[in-house]
Amino acid sequence: MYFGIRSLIDETDIGSRFEFVPVDMRDTSAIHQAVSNAPTGLVWTETPSNPLIRVIDVNAACAIAHEAGALAVVDNTWATPLLQRPLELGADAVVHSATKYIGGHSDLMAGVVVVPPGSPLESALRMIQRHKGSIAAPFDCWLALRGLQTLPVRMQAHCAGALQVAEALTKHSSVEKVLYPGLSSDPGHALARRQMSGFGGMLSFIVRGGADAAMAVGTRLRLIVRATSLGGTHSLIEHRASVEGPKSMAPAGLLRVSVGLEHPQDIIDDLYQALSSIN
Ligand SMILES: *Cc1c(COP(=O)(O)O)cnc(C)c1O
């Protein structure tokens, strides 16, 4: 899951107020097991996941949550509302980092919580906004709404670009593995086809040679920018293990790419020249 959630649990009061049980969400029997081991308030699903781009069955996760009397919440940041609609798959609430694809231009920090009409969560959330002041500034709302106007065409281009980049990366000898559900060889491909209307703009790949090789590729890129965040017009890359620090579970050689709106061949050329220079 998104590393920031782990930091919220480990480094703020949230961790002391609730008990957290990490579960491999690809394994529905593991989710069953976790919710039957202890009374469960909430089941959190993130799909596709960060940074291993694993696809989780939202319908199954929500059904298990509800059987256990828990709320089902889905972080839909990577898929966006265009590619995946978790409320229709049973979620009680959907969260988005609007900082990413919704804003779309790397110039906004905001978040969105979506609940179905008439949900009891709505009044609770509005109460928090009114009394605790967690509301977005008017200009940030304006930027988010401006981003939404181009979200459909941006997502089409992100998906098309990411597929081309993923396919090209599978052919490079310095690449051990490409993680992208749009590839028919990907373990999440069939589920993504059912659950999503596109495979998204995020992919990861594992460079042969571990952390040093991956870092070397990062430093040799000229077009793709090394930076955290994602979902903007410009392609970004990062070495997740370094960004996340010692507690990271990301493979050492993994680089995560947010495929931007540049010409896909320019992105591929940049990755190829960087990969070829490390041999
Ligand atoms: C970036 C991200 C977040 C956090 O969003 P911020 O707007 O940076 O707080 C949450 N979930 C996922 C999946 C993300 O990629």
CSV table of N, CA and C in Angstrom, one decimal, residues 50-171:
chain,number,residue,atom,x,y,z
A,50,ASN,N,0.8,0.3,-4.9
A,50,ASN,CA,2.0,1.1,-5.0
A,50,ASN,C,3.1,0.4,-4.2
A,51,PRO,N,4.3,0.1,-4.7
A,51,PRO,CA,4.7,0.3,-6.1
A,51,PRO,C,4.7,-1.0,-6.9
A,52,LEU,N,4.1,-2.1,-6.4
A,52,LEU,CA,4.2,-3.3,-7.1
A,52,LEU,C,3.1,-3.5,-8.2
A,53,ILE,N,2.2,-2.5,-8.3
A,53,ILE,CA,1.1,-2.5,-9.3
A,53,ILE,C,0.3,-3.8,-9.3
A,54,ARG,N,0.0,-4.2,-8.1
A,54,ARG,CA,-0.8,-5.4,-8.0
A,54,ARG,C,-2.3,-5.0,-8.1
A,55,VAL,N,-3.1,-5.9,-8.7
A,55,VAL,CA,-4.5,-5.6,-8.9
A,55,VAL,C,-5.3,-6.4,-7.9
A,56,ILE,N,-6.1,-5.8,-7.1
A,56,ILE,CA,-6.9,-6.4,-6.0
A,56,ILE,C,-8.4,-6.5,-6.5
A,57,ASP,N,-9.0,-7.5,-6.1
A,57,ASP,CA,-10.4,-7.7,-6.4
A,57,ASP,C,-11.3,-6.9,-5.4
A,58,VAL,N,-11.7,-5.7,-5.9
A,58,VAL,CA,-12.4,-4.8,-5.1
A,58,VAL,C,-13.8,-5.4,-4.6
A,59,ASN,N,-14.5,-6.0,-5.5
A,59,ASN,CA,-15.8,-6.6,-5.2
A,59,ASN,C,-15.6,-7.6,-4.1
A,60,ALA,N,-14.6,-8.5,-4.1
A,60,ALA,CA,-14.4,-9.5,-3.1
A,60,ALA,C,-14.0,-8.9,-1.8
A,61,ALA,N,-13.1,-7.9,-1.8
A,61,ALA,CA,-12.6,-7.3,-0.6
A,61,ALA,C,-13.8,-6.6,0.1
A,62,CYS,N,-14.7,-5.9,-0.7
A,62,CYS,CA,-15.8,-5.2,-0.1
A,62,CYS,C,-16.8,-6.2,0.5
A,63,ALA,N,-17.0,-7.3,-0.2
A,63,ALA,CA,-18.0,-8.3,0.3
A,63,ALA,C,-17.5,-8.9,1.6
A,64,ILE,N,-16.2,-9.2,1.7
A,64,ILE,CA,-15.7,-9.8,3.0
A,64,ILE,C,-15.8,-8.7,4.1
A,65,ALA,N,-15.5,-7.5,3.8
A,65,ALA,CA,-15.6,-6.4,4.8
A,65,ALA,C,-17.0,-6.4,5.3
A,66,HIS,N,-18.0,-6.4,4.4
A,66,HIS,CA,-19.4,-6.3,4.9
A,66,HIS,C,-19.9,-7.5,5.7
A,67,GLU,N,-19.4,-8.7,5.3
A,67,GLU,CA,-19.8,-9.9,6.1
A,67,GLU,C,-19.3,-9.7,7.5
A,68,ALA,N,-18.1,-9.1,7.7
A,68,ALA,CA,-17.5,-8.9,9.0
A,68,ALA,C,-18.1,-7.7,9.7
A,69,GLY,N,-19.0,-7.0,9.1
A,69,GLY,CA,-19.6,-5.7,9.7
A,69,GLY,C,-18.6,-4.6,9.6
A,70,ALA,N,-17.7,-4.6,8.7
A,70,ALA,CA,-16.7,-3.5,8.6
A,70,ALA,C,-17.0,-2.6,7.4
A,71,LEU,N,-16.5,-1.4,7.4
A,71,LEU,CA,-16.6,-0.5,6.3
A,71,LEU,C,-15.5,-0.9,5.2
A,72,ALA,N,-15.9,-0.7,4.0
A,72,ALA,CA,-14.9,-1.0,2.9
A,72,ALA,C,-14.6,0.3,2.3
A,73,VAL,N,-13.3,0.6,2.3
A,73,VAL,CA,-12.8,1.9,1.7
A,73,VAL,C,-11.7,1.6,0.7
A,74,VAL,N,-11.8,2.2,-0.5
A,74,VAL,CA,-10.9,2.0,-1.6
A,74,VAL,C,-10.1,3.3,-1.9
A,75,ASP,N,-8.8,3.2,-1.9
A,75,ASP,CA,-8.0,4.2,-2.4
A,75,ASP,C,-7.9,4.1,-4.0
A,76,ASN,N,-8.6,5.0,-4.7
A,76,ASN,CA,-8.7,4.9,-6.1
A,76,ASN,C,-7.8,5.9,-6.9
A,77,THR,N,-6.8,6.4,-6.2
A,77,THR,CA,-6.0,7.4,-6.7
A,77,THR,C,-5.3,7.0,-8.1
A,78,TRP,N,-4.8,5.8,-8.1
A,78,TRP,CA,-4.1,5.4,-9.4
A,78,TRP,C,-5.0,5.2,-10.5
A,79,ALA,N,-6.2,4.6,-10.2
A,79,ALA,CA,-7.1,4.2,-11.3
A,79,ALA,C,-7.8,5.4,-11.8
A,80,THR,N,-8.2,6.3,-10.9
A,80,THR,CA,-9.0,7.5,-11.2
A,80,THR,C,-10.5,7.0,-11.4
A,81,PRO,N,-11.5,7.9,-11.2
A,81,PRO,CA,-12.9,7.5,-11.4
A,81,PRO,C,-13.2,7.1,-12.9
A,82,LEU,N,-12.2,7.5,-13.8
A,82,LEU,CA,-12.5,7.1,-15.2
A,82,LEU,C,-12.3,5.6,-15.4
A,83,LEU,N,-11.3,5.0,-14.7
A,83,LEU,CA,-10.9,3.6,-15.0
A,83,LEU,C,-11.5,2.6,-14.1
A,84,GLN,N,-11.9,3.1,-12.9
A,84,GLN,CA,-12.4,2.1,-11.9
A,84,GLN,C,-13.4,2.8,-11.0
A,85,ARG,N,-14.5,2.1,-10.8
A,85,ARG,CA,-15.6,2.8,-10.0
A,85,ARG,C,-16.0,1.9,-8.8
A,86,PRO,N,-15.2,2.1,-7.7
A,86,PRO,CA,-15.3,1.2,-6.5
A,86,PRO,C,-16.7,1.3,-5.8
A,87,LEU,N,-17.4,2.4,-5.9
A,87,LEU,CA,-18.7,2.4,-5.3
A,87,LEU,C,-19.6,1.4,-5.9
A,88,GLU,N,-19.5,1.2,-7.2
A,88,GLU,CA,-20.3,0.2,-7.9
A,88,GLU,C,-19.9,-1.2,-7.6
A,89,LEU,N,-18.7,-1.3,-7.1
A,89,LEU,CA,-18.2,-2.7,-6.7
A,89,LEU,C,-18.3,-2.9,-5.2
A,90,GLY,N,-19.1,-2.0,-4.5
A,90,GLY,CA,-19.4,-2.3,-3.1
A,90,GLY,C,-18.8,-1.4,-2.1
A,91,ALA,N,-17.9,-0.5,-2.5
A,91,ALA,CA,-17.2,0.3,-1.5
A,91,ALA,C,-18.1,1.3,-0.8
A,92,ASP,N,-17.9,1.5,0.5
A,92,ASP,CA,-18.7,2.5,1.3
A,92,ASP,C,-18.1,3.9,1.1
A,93,ALA,N,-16.8,4.0,0.8
A,93,ALA,CA,-16.2,5.3,0.6
A,93,ALA,C,-15.0,5.0,-0.3
A,94,VAL,N,-14.7,6.0,-1.2
A,94,VAL,CA,-13.6,6.0,-2.1
A,94,VAL,C,-12.7,7.2,-1.8
A,95,VAL,N,-11.4,7.1,-1.7
A,95,VAL,CA,-10.6,8.2,-1.5
A,95,VAL,C,-9.6,8.4,-2.7
A,96,HIS,N,-9.4,9.6,-3.0
A,96,HIS,CA,-8.4,10.0,-4.1
A,96,HIS,C,-7.5,11.0,-3.6
A,97,SER,N,-6.2,10.9,-3.9
A,97,SER,CA,-5.3,12.0,-3.8
A,97,SER,C,-5.5,12.8,-5.1
A,98,ALA,N,-6.2,14.0,-4.9
A,98,ALA,CA,-6.4,14.9,-6.1
A,98,ALA,C,-5.1,15.5,-6.6
A,99,THR,N,-4.1,15.4,-5.7
A,99,THR,CA,-2.7,15.9,-6.1
A,99,THR,C,-2.2,15.2,-7.4
A,100,LYS,N,-2.8,14.0,-7.7
A,100,LYS,CA,-2.2,13.2,-8.7
A,100,LYS,C,-3.0,13.4,-10.0
A,101,TYR,N,-3.8,12.4,-10.5
A,101,TYR,CA,-4.4,12.5,-11.9
A,101,TYR,C,-5.5,13.6,-11.9
A,102,ILE,N,-6.3,13.7,-10.8
A,102,ILE,CA,-7.4,14.6,-10.8
A,102,ILE,C,-6.9,16.1,-11.1
A,103,GLY,N,-5.9,16.5,-10.3
A,103,GLY,CA,-5.3,17.8,-10.6
A,103,GLY,C,-4.6,17.7,-11.9
A,104,GLY,N,-3.7,16.7,-12.0
A,104,GLY,CA,-3.1,16.4,-13.3
A,104,GLY,C,-2.0,17.2,-13.8
A,105,HIS,N,-1.6,18.3,-13.1
A,105,HIS,CA,-0.5,19.1,-13.6
A,105,HIS,C,0.5,19.4,-12.5
A,106,SER,N,0.6,18.6,-11.5
A,106,SER,CA,1.6,18.7,-10.4
A,106,SER,C,1.6,20.1,-9.8
A,107,ASP,N,0.4,20.7,-9.7
A,107,ASP,CA,0.4,22.1,-9.1
A,107,ASP,C,-0.7,22.2,-8.0
A,108,LEU,N,-1.1,21.1,-7.5
A,108,LEU,CA,-2.2,21.1,-6.5
A,108,LEU,C,-2.0,20.0,-5.5
A,109,MET,N,-2.2,20.3,-4.2
A,109,MET,CA,-2.3,19.2,-3.2
A,109,MET,C,-3.7,19.2,-2.6
A,110,ALA,N,-4.4,18.1,-2.8
A,110,ALA,CA,-5.8,18.0,-2.3
A,110,ALA,C,-6.2,16.6,-2.2
A,111,GLY,N,-7.2,16.3,-1.5
A,111,GLY,CA,-7.8,15.0,-1.4
A,111,GLY,C,-9.3,15.0,-1.5
A,112,VAL,N,-9.8,13.8,-1.9
A,112,VAL,CA,-11.2,13.7,-2.2
A,112,VAL,C,-11.7,12.5,-1.4
A,113,VAL,N,-12.9,12.6,-0.8
A,113,VAL,CA,-13.6,11.4,-0.3
A,113,VAL,C,-14.9,11.3,-0.9
A,114,VAL,N,-15.3,10.2,-1.5
A,114,VAL,CA,-16.5,10.1,-2.2
A,114,VAL,C,-17.4,9.0,-1.5
A,115,VAL,N,-18.6,9.4,-1.2
A,115,VAL,CA,-19.5,8.4,-0.6
A,115,VAL,C,-20.8,8.4,-1.4
A,116,PRO,N,-21.6,7.3,-1.3
A,116,PRO,CA,-22.8,7.2,-2.1
A,116,PRO,C,-23.8,8.2,-1.6
A,117,PRO,N,-24.8,8.6,-2.4
A,117,PRO,CA,-25.8,9.5,-2.0
A,117,PRO,C,-26.5,8.9,-0.7
A,118,GLY,N,-26.8,9.7,0.3
A,118,GLY,CA,-27.5,9.2,1.4
A,118,GLY,C,-26.7,8.4,2.4
A,119,SER,N,-25.4,8.3,2.2
A,119,SER,CA,-24.6,7.5,3.1
A,119,SER,C,-24.5,8.2,4.4
A,120,PRO,N,-24.6,7.4,5.5
A,120,PRO,CA,-24.4,8.0,6.9
A,120,PRO,C,-23.0,8.6,7.1
A,121,LEU,N,-22.1,8.2,6.2
A,121,LEU,CA,-20.7,8.7,6.3
A,121,LEU,C,-20.7,10.2,5.9
A,122,GLU,N,-21.7,10.6,5.1
A,122,GLU,CA,-21.6,12.0,4.5
A,122,GLU,C,-21.8,13.0,5.7
A,123,SER,N,-22.8,12.8,6.6
A,123,SER,CA,-22.9,13.8,7.6
A,123,SER,C,-21.7,13.8,8.6
A,124,ALA,N,-21.2,12.6,8.8
A,124,ALA,CA,-20.0,12.5,9.7
A,124,ALA,C,-18.8,13.3,9.1
A,125,LEU,N,-18.6,13.1,7.7
A,125,LEU,CA,-17.5,13.8,7.1
A,125,LEU,C,-17.8,15.3,7.0
A,126,ARG,N,-19.0,15.7,6.8
A,126,ARG,CA,-19.3,17.1,6.8
A,126,ARG,C,-19.1,17.8,8.1
A,127,MET,N,-19.4,17.0,9.2
A,127,MET,CA,-19.2,17.5,10.5
A,127,MET,C,-17.7,17.7,10.8
A,128,ILE,N,-16.9,16.8,10.3
A,128,ILE,CA,-15.4,17.0,10.5
A,128,ILE,C,-14.9,18.2,9.7
A,129,GLN,N,-15.5,18.4,8.5
A,129,GLN,CA,-15.1,19.6,7.7
A,129,GLN,C,-15.5,20.9,8.5
A,130,ARG,N,-16.8,20.9,9.0
A,130,ARG,CA,-17.3,22.1,9.6
A,130,ARG,C,-16.5,22.4,10.9
A,131,HIS,N,-16.3,21.4,11.7
A,131,HIS,CA,-15.8,21.7,13.0
A,131,HIS,C,-14.3,21.5,13.2
A,132,LYS,N,-13.7,20.7,12.3
A,132,LYS,CA,-12.3,20.6,12.4
A,132,LYS,C,-11.5,21.3,11.3
A,133,GLY,N,-12.3,21.8,10.3
A,133,GLY,CA,-11.7,22.7,9.3
A,133,GLY,C,-10.9,22.1,8.2
A,134,SER,N,-11.1,20.8,8.0
A,134,SER,CA,-10.3,20.1,7.0
A,134,SER,C,-11.0,20.3,5.6
A,135,ILE,N,-10.9,21.5,5.1
A,135,ILE,CA,-11.5,21.8,3.8
A,135,ILE,C,-10.4,22.4,2.9
A,136,ALA,N,-10.7,22.2,1.6
A,136,ALA,CA,-9.8,22.7,0.6
A,136,ALA,C,-10.0,24.2,0.3
A,137,ALA,N,-8.9,24.9,0.0
A,137,ALA,CA,-9.0,26.3,-0.3
A,137,ALA,C,-9.7,26.5,-1.7
A,138,PRO,N,-10.4,27.6,-1.8
A,138,PRO,CA,-11.1,27.9,-3.1
A,138,PRO,C,-10.3,27.7,-4.4
A,139,PHE,N,-9.0,28.2,-4.3
A,139,PHE,CA,-8.2,28.1,-5.5
A,139,PHE,C,-7.8,26.7,-5.8
A,140,ASP,N,-7.6,25.9,-4.7
A,140,ASP,CA,-7.3,24.5,-4.9
A,140,ASP,C,-8.5,23.7,-5.6
A,141,CYS,N,-9.7,24.1,-5.1
A,141,CYS,CA,-10.9,23.5,-5.7
A,141,CYS,C,-11.0,23.9,-7.2
A,142,TRP,N,-10.6,25.1,-7.5
A,142,TRP,CA,-10.7,25.6,-8.9
A,142,TRP,C,-9.7,24.8,-9.7
A,143,LEU,N,-8.5,24.6,-9.2
A,143,LEU,CA,-7.5,23.8,-9.9
A,143,LEU,C,-8.0,22.3,-10.1
A,144,ALA,N,-8.6,21.8,-9.1
A,144,ALA,CA,-9.1,20.4,-9.2
A,144,ALA,C,-10.2,20.3,-10.3
A,145,LEU,N,-11.1,21.3,-10.3
A,145,LEU,CA,-12.2,21.3,-11.3
A,145,LEU,C,-11.6,21.5,-12.7
A,146,ARG,N,-10.6,22.3,-12.8
A,146,ARG,CA,-10.0,22.5,-14.1
A,146,ARG,C,-9.3,21.2,-14.6
A,147,GLY,N,-8.7,20.5,-13.7
A,147,GLY,CA,-8.1,19.2,-14.0
A,147,GLY,C,-9.1,18.2,-14.5
A,148,LEU,N,-10.3,18.2,-13.9
A,148,LEU,CA,-11.3,17.3,-14.3
A,148,LEU,C,-11.7,17.4,-15.7
A,149,GLN,N,-11.7,18.7,-16.2
A,149,GLN,CA,-12.1,18.9,-17.6
A,149,GLN,C,-11.3,18.1,-18.6
A,150,THR,N,-10.1,17.8,-18.3
A,150,THR,CA,-9.2,17.1,-19.3
A,150,THR,C,-8.9,15.7,-18.8
A,151,LEU,N,-9.5,15.3,-17.7
A,151,LEU,CA,-9.1,13.9,-17.1
A,151,LEU,C,-9.4,12.8,-18.1
A,152,PRO,N,-10.5,12.8,-18.8
A,152,PRO,CA,-10.8,11.6,-19.8
A,152,PRO,C,-9.7,11.6,-20.9
A,153,VAL,N,-9.4,12.7,-21.5
A,153,VAL,CA,-8.4,12.6,-22.6
A,153,VAL,C,-7.0,12.4,-22.0
A,154,ARG,N,-6.7,12.9,-20.9
A,154,ARG,CA,-5.4,12.6,-20.3
A,154,ARG,C,-5.2,11.1,-20.0
A,155,MET,N,-6.3,10.6,-19.4
A,155,MET,CA,-6.2,9.1,-19.0
A,155,MET,C,-6.0,8.3,-20.2
A,156,GLN,N,-6.7,8.6,-21.3
A,156,GLN,CA,-6.5,7.8,-22.5
A,156,GLN,C,-5.1,7.8,-22.9
A,157,ALA,N,-4.5,9.0,-22.9
A,157,ALA,CA,-3.1,9.1,-23.3
A,157,ALA,C,-2.1,8.5,-22.3
A,158,HIS,N,-2.4,8.6,-21.0
A,158,HIS,CA,-1.5,8.0,-20.0
A,158,HIS,C,-1.6,6.4,-20.2
A,159,CYS,N,-2.8,5.9,-20.4
A,159,CYS,CA,-2.9,4.4,-20.6
A,159,CYS,C,-2.2,3.9,-21.9
A,160,ALA,N,-2.4,4.6,-23.0
A,160,ALA,CA,-1.8,4.2,-24.2
A,160,ALA,C,-0.3,4.3,-24.1
A,161,GLY,N,0.2,5.4,-23.5
A,161,GLY,CA,1.6,5.6,-23.4
A,161,GLY,C,2.3,4.5,-22.5
A,162,ALA,N,1.6,4.3,-21.4
A,162,ALA,CA,2.1,3.3,-20.4
A,162,ALA,C,2.2,1.9,-21.0
A,163,LEU,N,1.2,1.5,-21.8
A,163,LEU,CA,1.3,0.2,-22.4
A,163,LEU,C,2.5,0.1,-23.4
A,164,GLN,N,2.7,1.2,-24.2
A,164,GLN,CA,3.8,1.2,-25.1
A,164,GLN,C,5.1,1.1,-24.4
A,165,VAL,N,5.2,1.9,-23.3
A,165,VAL,CA,6.5,1.9,-22.5
A,165,VAL,C,6.7,0.5,-21.9
A,166,ALA,N,5.7,0.0,-21.3
A,166,ALA,CA,5.8,-1.4,-20.7
A,166,ALA,C,6.2,-2.4,-21.7
A,167,GLU,N,5.6,-2.4,-22.8
A,167,GLU,CA,6.0,-3.4,-23.8
A,167,GLU,C,7.4,-3.2,-24.3
A,168,ALA,N,7.9,-2.0,-24.4
A,168,ALA,CA,9.2,-1.8,-24.9
A,168,ALA,C,10.2,-2.2,-23.8
A,169,LEU,N,9.9,-2.0,-22.5
A,169,LEU,CA,10.8,-2.3,-21.4
A,169,LEU,C,11.0,-3.8,-21.3
A,170,THR,N,9.9,-4.6,-21.6
A,170,THR,CA,10.0,-6.1,-21.5
A,170,THR,C,11.1,-6.6,-22.5
A,171,LYS,N,11.4,-5.8,-23.6
A,171,LYS,CA,12.3,-6.2,-24.6
A,171,LYS,C,13.8,-5.8,-24.3
